[in-house]
Short mmCIF file of C-alpha atoms in Angstrom, two decimals:
data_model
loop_
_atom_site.label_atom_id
_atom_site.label_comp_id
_atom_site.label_asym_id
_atom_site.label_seq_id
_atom_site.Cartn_x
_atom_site.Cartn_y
_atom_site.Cartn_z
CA UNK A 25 -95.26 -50.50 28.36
CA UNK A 26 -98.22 -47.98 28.98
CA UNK A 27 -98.42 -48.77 32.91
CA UNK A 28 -94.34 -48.17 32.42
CA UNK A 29 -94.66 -45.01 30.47
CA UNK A 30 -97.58 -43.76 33.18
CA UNK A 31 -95.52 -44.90 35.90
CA UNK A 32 -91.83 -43.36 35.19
CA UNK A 33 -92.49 -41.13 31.98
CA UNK A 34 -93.90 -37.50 32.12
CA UNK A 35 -96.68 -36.39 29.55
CA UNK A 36 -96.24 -34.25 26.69
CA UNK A 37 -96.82 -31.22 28.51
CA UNK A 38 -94.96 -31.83 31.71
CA UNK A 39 -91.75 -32.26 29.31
CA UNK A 40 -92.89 -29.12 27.68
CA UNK A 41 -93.10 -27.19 31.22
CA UNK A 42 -90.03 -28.49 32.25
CA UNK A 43 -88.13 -27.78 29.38
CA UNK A 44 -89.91 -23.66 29.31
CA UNK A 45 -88.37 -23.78 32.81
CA UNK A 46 -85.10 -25.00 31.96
CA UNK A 47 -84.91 -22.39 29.36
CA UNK A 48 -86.43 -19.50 31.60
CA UNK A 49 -84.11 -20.54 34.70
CA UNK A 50 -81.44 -20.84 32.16
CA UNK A 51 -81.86 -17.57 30.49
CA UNK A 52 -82.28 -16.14 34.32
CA UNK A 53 -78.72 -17.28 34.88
CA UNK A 54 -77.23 -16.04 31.79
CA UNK A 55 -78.54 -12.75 32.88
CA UNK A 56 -77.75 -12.72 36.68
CA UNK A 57 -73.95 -13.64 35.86
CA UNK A 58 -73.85 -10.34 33.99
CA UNK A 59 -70.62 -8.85 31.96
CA UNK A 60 -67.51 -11.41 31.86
CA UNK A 61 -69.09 -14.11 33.33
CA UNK A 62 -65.34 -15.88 34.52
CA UNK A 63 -65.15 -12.78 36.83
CA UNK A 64 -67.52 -14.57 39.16
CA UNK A 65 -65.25 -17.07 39.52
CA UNK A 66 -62.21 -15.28 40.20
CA UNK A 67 -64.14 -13.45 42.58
CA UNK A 68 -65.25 -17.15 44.34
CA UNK A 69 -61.57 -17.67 43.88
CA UNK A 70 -60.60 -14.83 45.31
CA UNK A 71 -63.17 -15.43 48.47
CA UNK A 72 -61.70 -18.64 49.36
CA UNK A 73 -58.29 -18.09 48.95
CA UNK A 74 -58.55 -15.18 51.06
CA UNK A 75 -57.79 -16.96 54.20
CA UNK A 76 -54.11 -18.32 52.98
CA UNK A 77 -53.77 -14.86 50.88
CA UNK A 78 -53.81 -13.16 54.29
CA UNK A 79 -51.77 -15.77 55.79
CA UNK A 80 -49.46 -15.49 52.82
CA UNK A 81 -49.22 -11.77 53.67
CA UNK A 82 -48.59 -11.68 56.92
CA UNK A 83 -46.01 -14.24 56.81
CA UNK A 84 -44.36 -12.43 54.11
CA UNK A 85 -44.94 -8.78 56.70
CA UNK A 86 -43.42 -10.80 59.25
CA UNK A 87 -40.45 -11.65 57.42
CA UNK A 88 -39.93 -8.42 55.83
CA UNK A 89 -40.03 -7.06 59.81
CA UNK A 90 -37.93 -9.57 60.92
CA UNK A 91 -35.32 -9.31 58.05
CA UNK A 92 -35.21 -5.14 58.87
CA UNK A 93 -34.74 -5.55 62.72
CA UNK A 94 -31.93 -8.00 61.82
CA UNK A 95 -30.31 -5.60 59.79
CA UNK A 96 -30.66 -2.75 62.38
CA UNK A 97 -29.72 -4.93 65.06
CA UNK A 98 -26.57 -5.93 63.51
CA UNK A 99 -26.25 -1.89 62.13
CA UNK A 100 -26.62 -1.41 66.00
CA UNK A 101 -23.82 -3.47 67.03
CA UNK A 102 -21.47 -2.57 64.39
CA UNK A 103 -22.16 1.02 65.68
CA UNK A 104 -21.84 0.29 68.73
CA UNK A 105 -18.50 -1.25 67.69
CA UNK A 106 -17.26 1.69 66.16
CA UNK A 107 -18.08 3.66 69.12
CA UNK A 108 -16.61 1.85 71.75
CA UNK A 109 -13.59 1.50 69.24
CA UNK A 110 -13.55 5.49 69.29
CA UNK A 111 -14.34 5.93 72.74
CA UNK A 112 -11.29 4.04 74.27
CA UNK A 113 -9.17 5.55 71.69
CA UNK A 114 -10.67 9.10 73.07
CA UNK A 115 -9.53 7.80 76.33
CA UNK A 116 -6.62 7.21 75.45
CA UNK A 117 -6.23 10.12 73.80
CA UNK A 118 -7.20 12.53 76.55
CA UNK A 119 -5.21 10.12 79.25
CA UNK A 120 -1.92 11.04 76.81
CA UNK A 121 -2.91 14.55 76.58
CA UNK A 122 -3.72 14.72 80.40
CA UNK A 123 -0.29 15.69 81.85
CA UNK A 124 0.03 18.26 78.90
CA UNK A 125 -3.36 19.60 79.56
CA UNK A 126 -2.37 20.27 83.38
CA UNK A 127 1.21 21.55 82.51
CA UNK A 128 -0.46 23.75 80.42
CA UNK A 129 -3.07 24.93 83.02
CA UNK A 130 0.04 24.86 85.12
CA UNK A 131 1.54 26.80 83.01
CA UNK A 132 -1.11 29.96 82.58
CA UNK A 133 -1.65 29.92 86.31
CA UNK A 134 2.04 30.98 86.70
CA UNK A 135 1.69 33.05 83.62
CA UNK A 136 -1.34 34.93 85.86
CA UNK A 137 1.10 34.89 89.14
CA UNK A 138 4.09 36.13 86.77
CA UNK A 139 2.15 39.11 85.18
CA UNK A 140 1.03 39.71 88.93
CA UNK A 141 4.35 40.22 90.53
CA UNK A 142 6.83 42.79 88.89
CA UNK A 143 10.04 40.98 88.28
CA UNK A 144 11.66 39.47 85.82
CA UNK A 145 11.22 35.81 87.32
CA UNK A 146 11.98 32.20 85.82
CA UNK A 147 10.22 28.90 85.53
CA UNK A 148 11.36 25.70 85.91
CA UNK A 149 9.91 21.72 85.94
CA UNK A 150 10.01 19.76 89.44
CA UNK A 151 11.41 16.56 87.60
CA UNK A 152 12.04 14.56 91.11
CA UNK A 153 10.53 15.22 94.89
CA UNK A 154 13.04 14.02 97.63
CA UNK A 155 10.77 15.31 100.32
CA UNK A 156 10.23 11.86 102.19
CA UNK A 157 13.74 11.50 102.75
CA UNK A 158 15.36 13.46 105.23
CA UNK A 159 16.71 16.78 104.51
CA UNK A 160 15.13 15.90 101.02
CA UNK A 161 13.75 18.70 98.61
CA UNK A 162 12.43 18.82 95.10
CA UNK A 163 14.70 18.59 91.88
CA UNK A 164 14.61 20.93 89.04
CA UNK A 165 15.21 20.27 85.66
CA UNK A 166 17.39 23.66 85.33
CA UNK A 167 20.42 24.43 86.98
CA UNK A 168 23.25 26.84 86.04
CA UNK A 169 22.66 26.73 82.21
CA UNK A 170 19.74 28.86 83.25
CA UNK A 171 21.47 31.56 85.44
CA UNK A 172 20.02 30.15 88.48
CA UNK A 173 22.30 30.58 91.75
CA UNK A 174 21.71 29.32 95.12
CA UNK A 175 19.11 31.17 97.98
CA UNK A 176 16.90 32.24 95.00
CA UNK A 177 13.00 31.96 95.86
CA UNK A 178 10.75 29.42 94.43
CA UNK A 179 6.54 29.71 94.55
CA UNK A 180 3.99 29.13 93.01
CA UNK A 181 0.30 30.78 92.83
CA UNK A 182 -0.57 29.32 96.02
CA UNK A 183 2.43 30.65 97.52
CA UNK A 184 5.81 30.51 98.34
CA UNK A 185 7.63 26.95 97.96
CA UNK A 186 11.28 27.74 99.60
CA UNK A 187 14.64 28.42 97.99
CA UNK A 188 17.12 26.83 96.05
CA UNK A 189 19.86 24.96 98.13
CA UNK A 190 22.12 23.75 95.56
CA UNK A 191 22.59 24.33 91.54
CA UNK A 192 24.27 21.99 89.34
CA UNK A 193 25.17 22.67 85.63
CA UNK A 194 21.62 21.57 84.69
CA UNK A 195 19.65 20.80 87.41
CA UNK A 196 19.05 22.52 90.97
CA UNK A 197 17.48 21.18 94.41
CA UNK A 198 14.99 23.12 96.01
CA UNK A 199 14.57 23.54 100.18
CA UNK A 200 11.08 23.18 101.04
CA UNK A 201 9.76 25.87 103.58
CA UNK A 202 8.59 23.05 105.53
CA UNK A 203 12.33 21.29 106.03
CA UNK A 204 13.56 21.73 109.49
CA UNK A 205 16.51 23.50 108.21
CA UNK A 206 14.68 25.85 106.20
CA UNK A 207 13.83 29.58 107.54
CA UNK A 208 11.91 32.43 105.84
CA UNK A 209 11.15 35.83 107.41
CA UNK A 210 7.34 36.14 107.64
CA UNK A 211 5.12 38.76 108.86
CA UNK A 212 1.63 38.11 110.03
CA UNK A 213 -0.89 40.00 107.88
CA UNK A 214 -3.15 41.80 110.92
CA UNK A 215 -0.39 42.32 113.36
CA UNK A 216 2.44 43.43 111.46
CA UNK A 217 4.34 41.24 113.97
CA UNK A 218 7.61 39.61 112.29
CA UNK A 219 8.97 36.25 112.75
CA UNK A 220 10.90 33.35 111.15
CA UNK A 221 9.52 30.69 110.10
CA UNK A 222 11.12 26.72 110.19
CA UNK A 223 9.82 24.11 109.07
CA UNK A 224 7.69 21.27 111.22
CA UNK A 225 7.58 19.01 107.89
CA UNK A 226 4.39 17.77 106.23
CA UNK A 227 3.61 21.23 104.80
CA UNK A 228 3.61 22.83 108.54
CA UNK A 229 5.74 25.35 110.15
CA UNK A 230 6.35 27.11 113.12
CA UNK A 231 6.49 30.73 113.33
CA UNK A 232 9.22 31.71 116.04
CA UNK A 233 10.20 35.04 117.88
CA UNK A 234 6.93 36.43 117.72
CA UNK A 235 5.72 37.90 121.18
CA UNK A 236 3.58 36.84 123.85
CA UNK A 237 1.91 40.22 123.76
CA UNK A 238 1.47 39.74 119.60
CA UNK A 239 -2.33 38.99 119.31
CA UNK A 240 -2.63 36.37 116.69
CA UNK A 241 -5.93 34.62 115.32
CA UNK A 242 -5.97 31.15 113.76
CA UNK A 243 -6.83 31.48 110.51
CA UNK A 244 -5.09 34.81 109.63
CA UNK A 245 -2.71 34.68 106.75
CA UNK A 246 1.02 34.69 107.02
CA UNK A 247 3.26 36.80 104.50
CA UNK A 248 7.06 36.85 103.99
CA UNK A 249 8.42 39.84 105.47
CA UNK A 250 10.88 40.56 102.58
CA UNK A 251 13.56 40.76 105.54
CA UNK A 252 15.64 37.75 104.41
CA UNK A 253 16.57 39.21 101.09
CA UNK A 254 15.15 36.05 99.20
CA UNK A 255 11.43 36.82 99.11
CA UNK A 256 10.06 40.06 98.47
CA UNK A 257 7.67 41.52 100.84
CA UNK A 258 3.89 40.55 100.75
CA UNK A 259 3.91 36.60 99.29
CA UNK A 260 1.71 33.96 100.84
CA UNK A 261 2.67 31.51 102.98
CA UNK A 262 0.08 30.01 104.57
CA UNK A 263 -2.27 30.41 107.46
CA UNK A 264 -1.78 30.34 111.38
CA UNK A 265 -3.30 26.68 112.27
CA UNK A 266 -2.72 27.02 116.05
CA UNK A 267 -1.50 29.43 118.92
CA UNK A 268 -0.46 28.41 122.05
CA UNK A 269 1.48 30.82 124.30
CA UNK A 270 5.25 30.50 125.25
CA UNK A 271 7.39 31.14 127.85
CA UNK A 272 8.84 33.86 125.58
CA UNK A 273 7.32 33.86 122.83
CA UNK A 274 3.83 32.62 120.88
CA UNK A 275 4.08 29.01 119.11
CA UNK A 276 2.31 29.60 116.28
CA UNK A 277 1.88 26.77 113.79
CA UNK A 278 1.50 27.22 110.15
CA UNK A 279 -0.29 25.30 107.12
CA UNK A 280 1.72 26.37 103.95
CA UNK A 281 -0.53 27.28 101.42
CA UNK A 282 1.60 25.88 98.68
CA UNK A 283 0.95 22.02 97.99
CA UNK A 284 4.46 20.85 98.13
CA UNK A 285 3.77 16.93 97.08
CA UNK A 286 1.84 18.14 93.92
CA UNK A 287 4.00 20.80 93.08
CA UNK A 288 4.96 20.40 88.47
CA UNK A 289 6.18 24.18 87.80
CA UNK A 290 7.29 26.84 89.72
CA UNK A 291 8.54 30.39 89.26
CA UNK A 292 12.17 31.59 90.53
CA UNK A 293 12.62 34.74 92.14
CA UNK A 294 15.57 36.58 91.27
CA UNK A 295 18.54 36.70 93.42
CA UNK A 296 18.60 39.12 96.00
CA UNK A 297 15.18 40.72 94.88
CA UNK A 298 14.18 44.59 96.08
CA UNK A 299 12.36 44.58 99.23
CA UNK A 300 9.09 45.22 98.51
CA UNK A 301 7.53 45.22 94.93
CA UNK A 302 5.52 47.74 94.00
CA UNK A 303 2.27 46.43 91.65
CA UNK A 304 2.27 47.36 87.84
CA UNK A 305 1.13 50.59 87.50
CA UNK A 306 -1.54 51.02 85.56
CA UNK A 307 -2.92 54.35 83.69
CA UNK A 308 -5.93 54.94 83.58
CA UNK A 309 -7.26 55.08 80.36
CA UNK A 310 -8.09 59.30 79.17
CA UNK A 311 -11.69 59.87 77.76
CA UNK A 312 -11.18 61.62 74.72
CA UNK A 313 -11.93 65.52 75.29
CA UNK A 314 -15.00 66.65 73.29
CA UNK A 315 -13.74 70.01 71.15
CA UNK A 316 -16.71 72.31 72.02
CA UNK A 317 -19.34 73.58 68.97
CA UNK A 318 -18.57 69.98 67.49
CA UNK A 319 -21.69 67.49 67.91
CA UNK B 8 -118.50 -13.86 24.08
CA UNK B 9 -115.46 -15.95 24.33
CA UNK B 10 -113.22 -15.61 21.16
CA UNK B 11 -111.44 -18.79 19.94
CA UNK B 12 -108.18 -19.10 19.95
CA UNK B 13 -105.95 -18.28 16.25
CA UNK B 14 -104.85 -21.34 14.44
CA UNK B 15 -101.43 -22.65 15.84
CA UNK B 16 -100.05 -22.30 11.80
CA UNK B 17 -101.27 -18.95 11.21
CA UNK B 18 -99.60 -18.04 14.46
CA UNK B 19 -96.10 -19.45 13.97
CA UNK B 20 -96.36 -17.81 10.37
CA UNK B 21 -97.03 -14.35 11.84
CA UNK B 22 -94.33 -15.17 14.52
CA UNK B 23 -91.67 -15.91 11.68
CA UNK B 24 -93.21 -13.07 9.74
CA UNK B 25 -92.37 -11.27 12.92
CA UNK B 26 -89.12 -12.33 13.39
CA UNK B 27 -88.10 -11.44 10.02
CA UNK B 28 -89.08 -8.02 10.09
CA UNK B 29 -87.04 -8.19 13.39
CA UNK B 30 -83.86 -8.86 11.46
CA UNK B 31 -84.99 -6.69 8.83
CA UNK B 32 -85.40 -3.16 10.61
CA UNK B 33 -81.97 -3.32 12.09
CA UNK B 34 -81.03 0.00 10.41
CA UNK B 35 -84.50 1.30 12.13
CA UNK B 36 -84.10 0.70 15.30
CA UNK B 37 -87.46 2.07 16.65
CA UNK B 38 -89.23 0.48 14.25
CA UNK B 39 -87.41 -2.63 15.63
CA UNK B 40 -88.43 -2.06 18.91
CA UNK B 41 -92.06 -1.91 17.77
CA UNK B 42 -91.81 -5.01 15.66
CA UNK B 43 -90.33 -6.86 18.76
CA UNK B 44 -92.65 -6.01 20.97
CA UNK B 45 -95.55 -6.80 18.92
CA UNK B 46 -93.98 -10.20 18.36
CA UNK B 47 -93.38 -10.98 21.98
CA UNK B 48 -96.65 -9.39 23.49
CA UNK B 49 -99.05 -9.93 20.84
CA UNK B 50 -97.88 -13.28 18.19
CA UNK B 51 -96.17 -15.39 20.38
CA UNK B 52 -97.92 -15.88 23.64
CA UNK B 53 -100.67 -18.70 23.39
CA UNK B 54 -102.44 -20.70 26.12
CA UNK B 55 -101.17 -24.20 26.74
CA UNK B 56 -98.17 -24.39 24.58
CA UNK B 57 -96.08 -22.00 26.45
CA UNK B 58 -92.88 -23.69 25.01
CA UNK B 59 -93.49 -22.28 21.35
CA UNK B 60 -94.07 -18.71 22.92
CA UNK B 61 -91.06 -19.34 24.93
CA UNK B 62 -88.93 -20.07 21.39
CA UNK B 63 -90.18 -17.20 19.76
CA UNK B 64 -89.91 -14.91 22.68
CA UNK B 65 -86.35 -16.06 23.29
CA UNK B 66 -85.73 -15.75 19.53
CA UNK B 67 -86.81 -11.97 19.22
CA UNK B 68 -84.90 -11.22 22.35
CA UNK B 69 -81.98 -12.55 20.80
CA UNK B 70 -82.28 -11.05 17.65
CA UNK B 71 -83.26 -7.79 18.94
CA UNK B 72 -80.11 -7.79 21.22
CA UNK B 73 -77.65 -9.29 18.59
CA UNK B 74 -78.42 -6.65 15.94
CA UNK B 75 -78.70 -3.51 18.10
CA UNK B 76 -75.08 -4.62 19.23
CA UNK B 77 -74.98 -2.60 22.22
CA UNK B 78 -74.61 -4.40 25.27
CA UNK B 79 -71.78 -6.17 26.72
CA UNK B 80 -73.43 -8.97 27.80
CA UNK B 81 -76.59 -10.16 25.83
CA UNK B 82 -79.35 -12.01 26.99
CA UNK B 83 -81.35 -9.48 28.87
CA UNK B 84 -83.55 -8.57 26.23
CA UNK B 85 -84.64 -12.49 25.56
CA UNK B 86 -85.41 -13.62 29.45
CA UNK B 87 -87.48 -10.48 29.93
CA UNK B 88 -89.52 -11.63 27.03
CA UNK B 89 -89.53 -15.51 27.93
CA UNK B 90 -90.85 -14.15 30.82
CA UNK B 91 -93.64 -11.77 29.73
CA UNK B 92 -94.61 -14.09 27.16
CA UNK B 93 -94.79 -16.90 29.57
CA UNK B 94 -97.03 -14.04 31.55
CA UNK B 95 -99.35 -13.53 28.41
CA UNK B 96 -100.01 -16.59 27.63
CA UNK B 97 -101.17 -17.26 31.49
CA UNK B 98 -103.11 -14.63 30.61
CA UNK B 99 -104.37 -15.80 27.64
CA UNK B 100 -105.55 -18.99 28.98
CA UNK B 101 -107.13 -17.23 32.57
CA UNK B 102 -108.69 -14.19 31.35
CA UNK B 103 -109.79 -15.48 27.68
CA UNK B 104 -110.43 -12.42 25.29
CA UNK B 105 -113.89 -10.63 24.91
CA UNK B 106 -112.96 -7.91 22.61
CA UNK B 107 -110.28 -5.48 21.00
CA UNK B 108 -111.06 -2.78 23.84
CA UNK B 109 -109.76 -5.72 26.62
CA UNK B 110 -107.06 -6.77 24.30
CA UNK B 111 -105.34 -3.30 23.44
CA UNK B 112 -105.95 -2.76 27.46
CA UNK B 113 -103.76 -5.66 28.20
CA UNK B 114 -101.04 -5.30 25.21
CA UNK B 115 -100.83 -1.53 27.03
CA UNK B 116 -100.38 -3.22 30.37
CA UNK B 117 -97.68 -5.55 28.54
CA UNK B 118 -95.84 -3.42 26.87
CA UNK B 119 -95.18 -1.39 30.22
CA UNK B 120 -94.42 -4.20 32.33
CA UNK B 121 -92.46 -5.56 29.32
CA UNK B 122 -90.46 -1.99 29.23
CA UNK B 123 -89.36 -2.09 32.82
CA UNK B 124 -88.29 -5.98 32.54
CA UNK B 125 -86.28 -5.71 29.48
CA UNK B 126 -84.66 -2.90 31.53
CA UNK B 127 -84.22 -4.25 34.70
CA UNK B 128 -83.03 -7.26 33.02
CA UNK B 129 -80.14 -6.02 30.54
CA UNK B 130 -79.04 -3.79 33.74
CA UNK B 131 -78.59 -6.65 35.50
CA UNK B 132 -77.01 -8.94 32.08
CA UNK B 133 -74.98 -5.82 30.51
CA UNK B 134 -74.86 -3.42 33.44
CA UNK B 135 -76.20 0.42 33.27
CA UNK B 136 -77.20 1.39 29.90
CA UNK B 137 -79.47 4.23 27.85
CA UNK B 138 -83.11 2.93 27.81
CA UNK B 139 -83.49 4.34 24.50
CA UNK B 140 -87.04 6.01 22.64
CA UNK B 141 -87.70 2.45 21.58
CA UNK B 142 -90.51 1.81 24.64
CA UNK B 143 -92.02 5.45 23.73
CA UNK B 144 -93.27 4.35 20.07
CA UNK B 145 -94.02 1.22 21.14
CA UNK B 146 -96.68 2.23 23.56
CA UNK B 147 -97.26 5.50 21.15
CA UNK B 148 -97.99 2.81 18.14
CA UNK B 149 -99.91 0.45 20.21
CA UNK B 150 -103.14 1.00 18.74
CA UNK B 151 -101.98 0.33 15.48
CA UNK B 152 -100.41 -2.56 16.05
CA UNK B 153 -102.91 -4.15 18.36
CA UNK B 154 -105.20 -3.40 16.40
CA UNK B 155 -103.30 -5.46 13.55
CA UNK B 156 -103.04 -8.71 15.53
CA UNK B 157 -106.48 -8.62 16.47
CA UNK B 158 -107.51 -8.56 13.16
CA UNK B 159 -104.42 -10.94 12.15
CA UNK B 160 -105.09 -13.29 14.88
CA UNK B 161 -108.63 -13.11 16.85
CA UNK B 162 -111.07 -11.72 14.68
CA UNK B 163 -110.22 -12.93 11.02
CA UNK B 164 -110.49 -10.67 8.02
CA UNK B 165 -112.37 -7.47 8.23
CA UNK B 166 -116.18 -8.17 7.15
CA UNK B 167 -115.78 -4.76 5.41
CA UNK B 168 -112.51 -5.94 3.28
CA UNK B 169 -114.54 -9.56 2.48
#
């Protein structure tokens, strides 16, 4: 029993030392854990579950980001829905409101041409063109109800168009100055020189009885003469396109300034119109006289 | 001359004696702090039973701590003076006593090291705290109360008192 004690027991003071140390160490840790010990623990807690805490969080971020850009996309594509939906009806709208829109710019251009020329003139739809066709023209949607009567002129800002050939009750046909039965008495603007013009078709004419001594430049402009009694003097009617020289006279070729296949409204002369118009007079405006000895 | 060691009765004695008057200047808390370090320092370290010093010291420490009621976290107090008793007694049993001039020398020595420990420790058990005038009259008193033990404990009665 001694050699056991000796061999796996301490002494008296070795238990004594060890159990001073147990107390010191123990004390020691008592001290080092400090205030609220269990906040050590949640702190170790904390440490290790950082890892799937920041996992945790970013899965959660990621969702959150993935849940918003799922919303905005599909706000996006409602949107864009909504306007696509109101574009095409826009389209629609403005493709309805397109023929209005150009009558009605139609409309204040021969307001502008109407103000320009002093006479009490008339306007009128083109409702059909027969110009293809031979001897066609363009149909009017007024006629007699209107006062209209035949050989009255017809233009339009660009220029002159022809003259009515035939009135019915409500409609009326016009004669292109292009047809080959048409004539209008023209004057070429530099020269002076008269002439008649009759129609070539497509929007050309030829200007006949004008002299070989004339001197005419492509390019110049060609006005009605007011000589036929239809048009008034000093309208457009187009430009010379070509000159070639006769044996008695020039053959000088015309492009009508008026755009007879796109032709909506025009204006009607009044029958058997004065010779030459005379532009609005306008007064000038009087500056107020300043009384003298007043400031 | 080497001075024998006190009796291990009259020492426990003094150390409950001690420990008592710990408990009992609770309302006077510098007088406490005088009391306890006299106890720790002076009565309870002893060469080669560091065990019993270690009880004692951890007892005042407790009881120190548990009636100021102050701290948080209590335990400070008693490992700083495990540990400085632990220290005396080493002391004690490698630098045996010649006299009261080497004894109030080293309970001076003590009582500072002692002062920064306790502090060091309860900052570390109970976190920052007010140190307190308690270290001030100990040192201030030492005299008296070293010279107390070594009568109680080294030197026997006074010749003069019989």
């Amino acid at each position: 029993m001694a050699l056991r004690a000796a061999k796996w027991g301490w002494s008296h003071t070795g238990w004594q030392r060890l159990l001073v140390l147990l107390l010191w160490l123990g004390h020691g840790t008592w001290v080092l854990l400090g205030p609220h010990p269990g906040r050590h623990w949640a702190r170790a807690a904390d440490v290790l579950s950082k890892p799937g805490q920041g996992l945790a969080s970013r899965w959660a971020q990621w969702r959150a980001a993935r849940r918003v850009s799922a919303r905005s996309f599909a706000e996006t594509q409602a949107e864009n829905e909504r306007l696509r939906a109101e574009l095409a009806q826009l389209r629609t709208q403005m493709a309805q409101e397109a023929p209005r829109l150009m009558e009605a710019d139609e409309a204040v251009r021969l307001l502008g041409l109407k103000r320009q020329v002093p006479l009490d003139l008339k306007g009128a739809r083109v409702i059909f063109s027969t110009r293809p066709a031979a001897f066609g023209g363009l149909i009017l949607d007024r006629g007699q109800d209107l006062g209209l009567v035949a050989d009255q002129g017809v233009l339009v800002p660009e220029g002159i168009v022809g003259r009515l050939w035939s009135v019915g009750p409500t409609q009326s046909k016009i004669l292109p100055a292009d047809a080959p039965n048409a004539s209008v008495a023209v004057m070429l603007m530099r020269s002076r020189a008269t002439g008649v013009l009759q129609g070539l078709g497509s929007g050309r004419a030829l200007i006949r009885y004008i002299s070989n001594q004339e001197v005419v430049q492509v390019g110049e402009a060609v006005l009605t003469s007011g000589l036929d009694r239809v048009f008034p003097r000093g309208l457009l009617v187009g430009y010379v396109a070509e000159v070639a020289p006769g044996d008695l006279e020039l053959k000088v070729q015309v492009n009508l300034s008026a755009p007879l296949d796109r032709i909506s409204t025009v204006l009607l002369l009044p029958a058997q119109p004065p010779l030459e118009v005379q532009p609005p007079f306008v007064a000038p405006e009087q500056k107020p006289q300043r009384k003298r000895g007043t400031p | 001359m080497r001075i024998p060691a006190p009796s291990a009765l009259r020492q426990n004695l003094l150390c409950a004696a001690a420990l008592g008057l710990v408990f009992l200047c609770a309302p006077f808390p510098r007088l406490q702090a005088v009391v306890h370090v006299l106890l720790v320092l002076a009565l309870a370290p002893r060469a080669g039973s560091p065990l019993t010093g270690v009880l004692w010291a951890a007892a005042a420490g407790w009881a120190f701590e548990g009636s100021l009621r102050l701290y948080p976290h209590l335990g400070g107090t008693a490992w700083a003076d495990m540990t400085l008793t632990l220290a005396a007694g080493w002391m004690a049993g490698r630098w045996p006593l010649e006299g009261l001039k080497g004894w109030l020398a080293r309970l001076a020595c003590l009582v500072v090291a002692h002062t920064l420990l306790v502090h060091t420790a309860v900052r570390l058990a109970a976190g920052p705290h007010a140190w307190g005038p308690g270290w001030f009259w100990a040192l201030l008193s030492l005299p008296l109360w070293g010279w107390a033990t070594w009568r109680l404990l080294h030197s026997g009665p006074s010749p003069r008192l019989g």
